mmCIF file with all atom_site columns, C-alpha atoms in Angstrom:
data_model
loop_
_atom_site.group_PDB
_atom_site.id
_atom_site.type_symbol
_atom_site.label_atom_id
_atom_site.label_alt_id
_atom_site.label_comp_id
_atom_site.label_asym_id
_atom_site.label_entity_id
_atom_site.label_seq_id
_atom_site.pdbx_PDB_ins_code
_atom_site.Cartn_x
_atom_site.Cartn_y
_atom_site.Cartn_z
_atom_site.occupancy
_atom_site.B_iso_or_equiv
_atom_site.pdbx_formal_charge
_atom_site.auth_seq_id
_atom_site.auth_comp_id
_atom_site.auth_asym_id
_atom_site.auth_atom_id
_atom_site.pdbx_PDB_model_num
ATOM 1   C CA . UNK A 1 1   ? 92.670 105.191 103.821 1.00 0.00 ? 1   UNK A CA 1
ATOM 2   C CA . UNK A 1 2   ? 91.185 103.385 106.695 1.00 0.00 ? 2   UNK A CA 1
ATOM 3   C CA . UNK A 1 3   ? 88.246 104.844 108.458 1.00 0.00 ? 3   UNK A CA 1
ATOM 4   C CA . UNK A 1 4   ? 86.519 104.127 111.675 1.00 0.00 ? 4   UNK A CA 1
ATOM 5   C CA . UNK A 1 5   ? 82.918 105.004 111.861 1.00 0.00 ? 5   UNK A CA 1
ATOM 6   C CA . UNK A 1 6   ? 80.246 104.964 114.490 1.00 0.00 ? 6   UNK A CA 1
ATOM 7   C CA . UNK A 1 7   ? 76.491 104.354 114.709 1.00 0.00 ? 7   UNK A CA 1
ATOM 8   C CA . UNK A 1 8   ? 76.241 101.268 112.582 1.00 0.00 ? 8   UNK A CA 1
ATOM 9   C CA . UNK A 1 9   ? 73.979 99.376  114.880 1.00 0.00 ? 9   UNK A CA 1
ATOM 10  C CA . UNK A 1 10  ? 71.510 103.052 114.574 1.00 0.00 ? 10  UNK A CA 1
ATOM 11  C CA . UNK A 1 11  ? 71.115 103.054 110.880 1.00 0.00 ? 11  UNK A CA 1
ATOM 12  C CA . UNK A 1 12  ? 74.526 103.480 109.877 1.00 0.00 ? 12  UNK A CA 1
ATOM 13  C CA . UNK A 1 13  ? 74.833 106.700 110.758 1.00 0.00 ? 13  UNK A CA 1
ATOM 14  C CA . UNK A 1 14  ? 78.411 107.634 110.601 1.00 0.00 ? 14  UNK A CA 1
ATOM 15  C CA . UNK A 1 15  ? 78.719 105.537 106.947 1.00 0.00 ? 15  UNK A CA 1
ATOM 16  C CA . UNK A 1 16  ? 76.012 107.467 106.192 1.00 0.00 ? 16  UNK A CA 1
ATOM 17  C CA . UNK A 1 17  ? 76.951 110.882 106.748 1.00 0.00 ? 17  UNK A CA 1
ATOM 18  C CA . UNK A 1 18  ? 80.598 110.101 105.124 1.00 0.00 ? 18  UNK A CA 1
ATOM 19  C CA . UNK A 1 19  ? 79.007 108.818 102.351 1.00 0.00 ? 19  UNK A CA 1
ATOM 20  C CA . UNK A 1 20  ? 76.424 111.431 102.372 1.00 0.00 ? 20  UNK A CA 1
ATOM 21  C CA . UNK A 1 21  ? 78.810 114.554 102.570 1.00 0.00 ? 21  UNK A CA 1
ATOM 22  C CA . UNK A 1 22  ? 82.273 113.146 100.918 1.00 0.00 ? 22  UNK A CA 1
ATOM 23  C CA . UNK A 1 23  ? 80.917 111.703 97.633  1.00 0.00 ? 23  UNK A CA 1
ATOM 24  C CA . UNK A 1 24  ? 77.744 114.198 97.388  1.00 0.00 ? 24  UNK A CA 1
ATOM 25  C CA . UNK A 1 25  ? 78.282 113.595 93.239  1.00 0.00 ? 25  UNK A CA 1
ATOM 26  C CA . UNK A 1 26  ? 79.711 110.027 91.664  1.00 0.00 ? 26  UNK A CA 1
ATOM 27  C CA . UNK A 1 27  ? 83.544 109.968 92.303  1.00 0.00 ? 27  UNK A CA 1
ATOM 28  C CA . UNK A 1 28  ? 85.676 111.318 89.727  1.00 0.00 ? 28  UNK A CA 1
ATOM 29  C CA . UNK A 1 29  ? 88.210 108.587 90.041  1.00 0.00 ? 29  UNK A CA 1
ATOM 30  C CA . UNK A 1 30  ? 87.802 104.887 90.890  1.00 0.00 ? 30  UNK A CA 1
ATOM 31  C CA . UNK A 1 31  ? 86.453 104.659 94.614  1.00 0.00 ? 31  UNK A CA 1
ATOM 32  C CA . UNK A 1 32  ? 85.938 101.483 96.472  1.00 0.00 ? 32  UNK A CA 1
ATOM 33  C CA . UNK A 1 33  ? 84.974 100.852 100.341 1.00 0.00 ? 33  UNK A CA 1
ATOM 34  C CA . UNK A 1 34  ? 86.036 97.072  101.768 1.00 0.00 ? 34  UNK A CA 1
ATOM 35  C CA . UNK A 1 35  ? 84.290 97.240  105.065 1.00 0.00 ? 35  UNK A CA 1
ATOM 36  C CA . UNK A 1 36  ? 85.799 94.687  107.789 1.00 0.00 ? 36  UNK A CA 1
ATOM 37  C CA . UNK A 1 37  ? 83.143 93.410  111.175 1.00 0.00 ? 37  UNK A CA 1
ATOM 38  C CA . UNK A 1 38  ? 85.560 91.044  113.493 1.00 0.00 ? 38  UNK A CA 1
ATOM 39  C CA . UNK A 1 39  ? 88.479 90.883  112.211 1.00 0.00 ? 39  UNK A CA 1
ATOM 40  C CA . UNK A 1 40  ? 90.830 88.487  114.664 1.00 0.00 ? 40  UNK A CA 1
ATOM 41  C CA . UNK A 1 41  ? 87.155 86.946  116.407 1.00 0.00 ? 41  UNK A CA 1
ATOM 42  C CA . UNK A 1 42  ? 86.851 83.827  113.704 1.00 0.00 ? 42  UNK A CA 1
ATOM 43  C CA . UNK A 1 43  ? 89.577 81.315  111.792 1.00 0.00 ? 43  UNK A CA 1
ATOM 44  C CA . UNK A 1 44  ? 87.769 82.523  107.803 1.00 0.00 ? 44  UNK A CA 1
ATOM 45  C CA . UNK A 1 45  ? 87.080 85.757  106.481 1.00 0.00 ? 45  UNK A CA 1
ATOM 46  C CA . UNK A 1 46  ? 83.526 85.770  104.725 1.00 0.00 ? 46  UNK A CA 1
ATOM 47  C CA . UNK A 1 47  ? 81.793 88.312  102.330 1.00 0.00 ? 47  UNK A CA 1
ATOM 48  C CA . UNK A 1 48  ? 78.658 89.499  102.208 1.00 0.00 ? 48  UNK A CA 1
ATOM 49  C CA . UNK A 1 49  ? 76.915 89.200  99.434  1.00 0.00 ? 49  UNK A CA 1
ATOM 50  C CA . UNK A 1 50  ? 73.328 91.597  99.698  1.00 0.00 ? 50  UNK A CA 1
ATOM 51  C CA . UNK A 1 51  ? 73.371 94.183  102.441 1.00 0.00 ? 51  UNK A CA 1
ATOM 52  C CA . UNK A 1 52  ? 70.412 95.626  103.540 1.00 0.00 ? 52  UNK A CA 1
ATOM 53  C CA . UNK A 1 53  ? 68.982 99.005  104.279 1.00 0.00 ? 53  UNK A CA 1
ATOM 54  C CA . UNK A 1 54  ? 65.130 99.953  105.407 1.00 0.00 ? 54  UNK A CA 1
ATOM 55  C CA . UNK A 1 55  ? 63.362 98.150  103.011 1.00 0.00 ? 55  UNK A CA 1
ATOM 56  C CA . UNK A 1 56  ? 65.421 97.530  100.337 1.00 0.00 ? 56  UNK A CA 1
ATOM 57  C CA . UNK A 1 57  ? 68.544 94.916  99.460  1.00 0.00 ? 57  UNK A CA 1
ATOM 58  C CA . UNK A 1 58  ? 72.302 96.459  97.905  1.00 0.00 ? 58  UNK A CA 1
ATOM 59  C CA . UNK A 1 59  ? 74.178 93.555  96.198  1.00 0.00 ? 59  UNK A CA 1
ATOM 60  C CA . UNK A 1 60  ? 78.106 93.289  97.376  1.00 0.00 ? 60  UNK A CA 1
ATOM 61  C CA . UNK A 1 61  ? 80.532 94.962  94.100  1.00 0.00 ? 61  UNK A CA 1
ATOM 62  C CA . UNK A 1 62  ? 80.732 92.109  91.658  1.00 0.00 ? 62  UNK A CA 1
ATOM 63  C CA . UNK A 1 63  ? 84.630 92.570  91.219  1.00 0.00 ? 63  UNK A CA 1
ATOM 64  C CA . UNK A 1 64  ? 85.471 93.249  94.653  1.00 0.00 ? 64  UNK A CA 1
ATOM 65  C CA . UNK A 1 65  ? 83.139 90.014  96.038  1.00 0.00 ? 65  UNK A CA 1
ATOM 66  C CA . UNK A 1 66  ? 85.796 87.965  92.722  1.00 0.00 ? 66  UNK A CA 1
ATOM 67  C CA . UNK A 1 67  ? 88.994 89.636  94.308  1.00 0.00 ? 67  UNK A CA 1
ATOM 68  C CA . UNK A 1 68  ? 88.543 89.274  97.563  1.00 0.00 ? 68  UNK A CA 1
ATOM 69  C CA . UNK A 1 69  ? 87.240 85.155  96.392  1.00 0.00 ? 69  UNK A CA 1
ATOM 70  C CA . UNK A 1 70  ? 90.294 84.988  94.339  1.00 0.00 ? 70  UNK A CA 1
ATOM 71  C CA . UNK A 1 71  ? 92.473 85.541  97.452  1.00 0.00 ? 71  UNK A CA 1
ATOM 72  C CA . UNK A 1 72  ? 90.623 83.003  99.560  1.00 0.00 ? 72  UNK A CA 1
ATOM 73  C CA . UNK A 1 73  ? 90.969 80.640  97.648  1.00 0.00 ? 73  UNK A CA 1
ATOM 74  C CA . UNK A 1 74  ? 95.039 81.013  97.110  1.00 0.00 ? 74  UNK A CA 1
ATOM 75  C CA . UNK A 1 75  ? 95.621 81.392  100.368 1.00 0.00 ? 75  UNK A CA 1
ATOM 76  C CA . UNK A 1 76  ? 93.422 78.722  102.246 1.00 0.00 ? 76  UNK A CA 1
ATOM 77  C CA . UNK A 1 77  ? 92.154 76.386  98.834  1.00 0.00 ? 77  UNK A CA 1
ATOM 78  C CA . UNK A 1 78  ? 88.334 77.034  98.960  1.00 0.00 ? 78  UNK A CA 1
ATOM 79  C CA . UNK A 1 79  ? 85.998 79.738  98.101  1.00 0.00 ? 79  UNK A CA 1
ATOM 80  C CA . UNK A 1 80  ? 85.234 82.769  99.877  1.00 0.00 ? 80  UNK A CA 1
ATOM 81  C CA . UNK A 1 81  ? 82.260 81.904  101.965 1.00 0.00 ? 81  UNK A CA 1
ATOM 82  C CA . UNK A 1 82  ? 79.122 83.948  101.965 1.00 0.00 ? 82  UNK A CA 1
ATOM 83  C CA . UNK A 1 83  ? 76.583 85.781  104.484 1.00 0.00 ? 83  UNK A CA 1
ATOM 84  C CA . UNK A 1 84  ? 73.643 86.618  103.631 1.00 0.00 ? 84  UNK A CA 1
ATOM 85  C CA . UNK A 1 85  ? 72.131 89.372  103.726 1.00 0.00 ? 85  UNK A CA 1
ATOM 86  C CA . UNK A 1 86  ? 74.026 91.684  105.833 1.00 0.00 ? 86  UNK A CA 1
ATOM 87  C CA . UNK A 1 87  ? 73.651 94.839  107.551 1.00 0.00 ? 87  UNK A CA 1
ATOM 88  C CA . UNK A 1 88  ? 76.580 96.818  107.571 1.00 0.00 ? 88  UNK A CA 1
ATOM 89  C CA . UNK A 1 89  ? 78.025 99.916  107.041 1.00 0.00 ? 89  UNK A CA 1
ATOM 90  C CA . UNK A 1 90  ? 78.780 98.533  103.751 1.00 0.00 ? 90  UNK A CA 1
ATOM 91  C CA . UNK A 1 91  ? 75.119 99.336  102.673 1.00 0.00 ? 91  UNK A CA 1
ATOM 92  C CA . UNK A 1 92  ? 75.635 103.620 102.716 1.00 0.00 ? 92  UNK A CA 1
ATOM 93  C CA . UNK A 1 93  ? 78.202 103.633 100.477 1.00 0.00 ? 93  UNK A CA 1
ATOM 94  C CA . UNK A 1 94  ? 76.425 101.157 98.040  1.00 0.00 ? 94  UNK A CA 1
ATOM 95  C CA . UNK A 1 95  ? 73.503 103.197 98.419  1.00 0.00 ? 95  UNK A CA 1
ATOM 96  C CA . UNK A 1 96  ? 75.392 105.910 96.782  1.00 0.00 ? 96  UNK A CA 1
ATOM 97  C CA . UNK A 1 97  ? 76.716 103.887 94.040  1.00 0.00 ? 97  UNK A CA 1
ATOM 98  C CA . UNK A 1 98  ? 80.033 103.889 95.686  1.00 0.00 ? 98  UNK A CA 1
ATOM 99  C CA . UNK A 1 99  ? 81.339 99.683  95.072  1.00 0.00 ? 99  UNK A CA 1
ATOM 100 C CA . UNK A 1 100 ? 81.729 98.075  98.107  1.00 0.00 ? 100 UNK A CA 1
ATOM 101 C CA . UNK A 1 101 ? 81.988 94.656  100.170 1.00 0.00 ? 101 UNK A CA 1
ATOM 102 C CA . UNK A 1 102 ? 81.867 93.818  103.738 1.00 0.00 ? 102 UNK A CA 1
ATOM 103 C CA . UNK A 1 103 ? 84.605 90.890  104.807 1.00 0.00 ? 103 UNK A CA 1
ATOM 104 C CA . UNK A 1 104 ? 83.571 89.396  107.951 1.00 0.00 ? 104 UNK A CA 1
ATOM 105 C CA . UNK A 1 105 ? 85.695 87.056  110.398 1.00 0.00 ? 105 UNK A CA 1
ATOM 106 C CA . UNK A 1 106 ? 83.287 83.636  110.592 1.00 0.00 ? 106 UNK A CA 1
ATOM 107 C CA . UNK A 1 107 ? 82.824 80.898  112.776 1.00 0.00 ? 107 UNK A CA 1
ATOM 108 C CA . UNK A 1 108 ? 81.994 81.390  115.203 1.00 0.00 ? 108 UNK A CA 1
ATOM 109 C CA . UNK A 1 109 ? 80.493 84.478  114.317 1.00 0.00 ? 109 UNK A CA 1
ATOM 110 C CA . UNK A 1 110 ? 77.259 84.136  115.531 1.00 0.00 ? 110 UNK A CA 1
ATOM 111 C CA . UNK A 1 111 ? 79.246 83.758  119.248 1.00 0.00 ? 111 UNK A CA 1
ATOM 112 C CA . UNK A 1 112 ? 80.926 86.542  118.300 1.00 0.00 ? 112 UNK A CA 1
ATOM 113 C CA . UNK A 1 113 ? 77.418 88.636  118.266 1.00 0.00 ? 113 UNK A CA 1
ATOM 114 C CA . UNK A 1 114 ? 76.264 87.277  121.223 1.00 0.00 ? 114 UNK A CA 1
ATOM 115 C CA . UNK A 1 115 ? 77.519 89.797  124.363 1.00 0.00 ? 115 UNK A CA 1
ATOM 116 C CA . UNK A 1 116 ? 78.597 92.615  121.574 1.00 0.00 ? 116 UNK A CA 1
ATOM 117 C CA . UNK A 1 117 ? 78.624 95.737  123.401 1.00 0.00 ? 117 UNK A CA 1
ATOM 118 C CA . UNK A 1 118 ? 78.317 95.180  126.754 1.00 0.00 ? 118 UNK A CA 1
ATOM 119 C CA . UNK A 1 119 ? 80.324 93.780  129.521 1.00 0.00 ? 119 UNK A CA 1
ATOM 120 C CA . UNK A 1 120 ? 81.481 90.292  127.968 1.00 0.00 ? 120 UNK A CA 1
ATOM 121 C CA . UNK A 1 121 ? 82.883 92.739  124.900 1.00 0.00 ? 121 UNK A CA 1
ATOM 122 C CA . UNK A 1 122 ? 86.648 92.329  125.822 1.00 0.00 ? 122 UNK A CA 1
ATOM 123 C CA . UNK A 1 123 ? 89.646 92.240  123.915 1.00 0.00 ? 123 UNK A CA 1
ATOM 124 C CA . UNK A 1 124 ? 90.105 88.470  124.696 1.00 0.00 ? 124 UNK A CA 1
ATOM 125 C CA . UNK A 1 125 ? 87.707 88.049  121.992 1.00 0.00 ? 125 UNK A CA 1
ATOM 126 C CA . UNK A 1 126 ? 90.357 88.704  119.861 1.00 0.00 ? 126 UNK A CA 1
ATOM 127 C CA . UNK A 1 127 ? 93.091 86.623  118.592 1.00 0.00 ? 127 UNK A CA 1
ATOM 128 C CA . UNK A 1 128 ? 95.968 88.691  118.069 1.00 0.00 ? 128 UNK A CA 1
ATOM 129 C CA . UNK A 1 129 ? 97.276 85.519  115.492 1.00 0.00 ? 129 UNK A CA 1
ATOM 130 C CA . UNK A 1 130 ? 94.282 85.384  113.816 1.00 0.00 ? 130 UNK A CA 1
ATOM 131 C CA . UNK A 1 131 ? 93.883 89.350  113.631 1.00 0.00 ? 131 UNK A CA 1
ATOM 132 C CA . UNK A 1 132 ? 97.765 89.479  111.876 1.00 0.00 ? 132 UNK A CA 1
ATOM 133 C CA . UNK A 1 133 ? 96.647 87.136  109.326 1.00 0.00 ? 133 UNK A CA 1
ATOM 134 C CA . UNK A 1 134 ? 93.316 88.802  108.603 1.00 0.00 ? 134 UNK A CA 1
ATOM 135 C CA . UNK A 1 135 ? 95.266 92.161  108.387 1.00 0.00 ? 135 UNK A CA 1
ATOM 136 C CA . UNK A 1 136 ? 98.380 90.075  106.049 1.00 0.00 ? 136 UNK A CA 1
ATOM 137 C CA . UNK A 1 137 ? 95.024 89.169  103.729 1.00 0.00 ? 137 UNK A CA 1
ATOM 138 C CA . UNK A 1 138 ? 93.516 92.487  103.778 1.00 0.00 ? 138 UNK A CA 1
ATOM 139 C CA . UNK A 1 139 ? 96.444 94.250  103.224 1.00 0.00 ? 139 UNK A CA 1
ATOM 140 C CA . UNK A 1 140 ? 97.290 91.377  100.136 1.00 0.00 ? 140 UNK A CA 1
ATOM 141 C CA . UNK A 1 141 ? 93.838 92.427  98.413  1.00 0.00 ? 141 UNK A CA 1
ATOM 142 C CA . UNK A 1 142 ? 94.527 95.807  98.623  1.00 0.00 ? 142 UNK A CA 1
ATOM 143 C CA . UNK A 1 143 ? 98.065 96.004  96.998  1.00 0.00 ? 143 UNK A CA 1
ATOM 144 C CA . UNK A 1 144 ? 96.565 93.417  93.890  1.00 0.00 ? 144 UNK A CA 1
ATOM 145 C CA . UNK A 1 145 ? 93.249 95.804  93.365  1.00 0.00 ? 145 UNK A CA 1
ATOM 146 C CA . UNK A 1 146 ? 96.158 98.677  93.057  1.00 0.00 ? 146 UNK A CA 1
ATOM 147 C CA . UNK A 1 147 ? 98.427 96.343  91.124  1.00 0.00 ? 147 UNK A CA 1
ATOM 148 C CA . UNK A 1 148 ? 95.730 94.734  88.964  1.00 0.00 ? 148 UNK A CA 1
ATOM 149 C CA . UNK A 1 149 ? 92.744 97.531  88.937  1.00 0.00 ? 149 UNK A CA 1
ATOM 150 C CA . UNK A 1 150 ? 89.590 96.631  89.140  1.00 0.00 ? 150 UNK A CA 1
ATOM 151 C CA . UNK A 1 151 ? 86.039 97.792  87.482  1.00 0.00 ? 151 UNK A CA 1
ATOM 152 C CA . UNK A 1 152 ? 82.742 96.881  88.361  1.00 0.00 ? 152 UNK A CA 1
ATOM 153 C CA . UNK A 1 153 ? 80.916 95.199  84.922  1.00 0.00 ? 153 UNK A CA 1
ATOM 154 C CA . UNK A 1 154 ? 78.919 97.515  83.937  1.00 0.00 ? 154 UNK A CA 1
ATOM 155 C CA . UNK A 1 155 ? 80.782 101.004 84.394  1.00 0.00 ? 155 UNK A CA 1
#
C-alpha cells in the first residue's frame, strides 16, 4: 500500500490523522510503515534512527532499521548510514506503536533541503536513474519482509 500524505512540515498532520483514525486500537495483524523523503535526489539511501515529535524522541523499528541495513549492505558493501534525529512522518505512526523507519536519499541531502518548496523545487532535482534504483531497493525490502517476516524484539 503506498500512501501519500500532506502536512509533514505542520506537525505531521496528514500521518497523523491516518495514524490517528486507521489504527485507533493496536493492529490485529503485523503492520509496518517504511516512510521514503527524496527518493532519486542523493546516490545512498539512509535511515533514521530517532524521530522526533514536540518534545519527545521515537526510536526507528529495530527489525526494520536490520532489514533495510541488511539490504545496503548486499547491494552496495557497507552499512546503512544513519540520520539523526529526524522529523518525519515516520514519527505518527511510531507514536502509535505502529513499527516504522524513514529511508532517506543522502548526499547531498542537506542541498536537497535547501530551496524545498519554493521556486528552485523542480523535477530536475531528481534523477530518474537514481530514483529506479531507489524504487528496485525499496521494492527488494519489501518482497524479503513478506518472504522472511519480520517482528520487532519485544512483541
Amino acid at each position: 500500500e503506498v500512501l501519500l500524505l500532506s502536512g509533514e512540515e505542520i506537525g505531521a498532520q496528514g500521518a497523523r490523522v491516518l495514524a490517528e483514525r486507521r489504527w485507533p486500537e493496536p493492529p490485529s495483524h503485523p503492520t509496518a510503515v517504511i516512510n521514503l523523503e527524496g527518493l532519486g535526489a542523493g546516490h545512498s539511501l539512509a535511515a533514521i534512527g530517532t524521530e522526533l515529535f514536540t518534545l519527545r524522541g521515537y526510536p526507528a523499528d529495530p527489525a526494520l532499521l536490520e532489514a533495510a541495513d541488511e539490504l545496503h549492505r548486499d547491494r552496495h558493501g557497507a552499512p546503512m548510514p544513519r540520520l539523526d534525529p529526524g522529523v518525519t512522518d515516520a514519527r505518527a505512526f511510531l507514536a502509535r506503536g505502529i513499527p516504522a523507519v524513514t529511508l532517506v536519499a543522502i548526499d547531498p541531502w542537506r542541498d536537497v533541503l535547501r530551496g524545498m518548496h519554493s521556486a528552485a523545487d523542480t523535477r530536475s532535482r531528481i534523477d530518474l536513474g537514481l530514483l529506479e534504483a531507489q524504487l528496485d531497493d525499496l521494492d527488494t525490502l519489501v518482497r524479503r519482509l513478506d518472504r522472511d517476516g519480520w517482528a520487532t524484539p519485544g512483541r
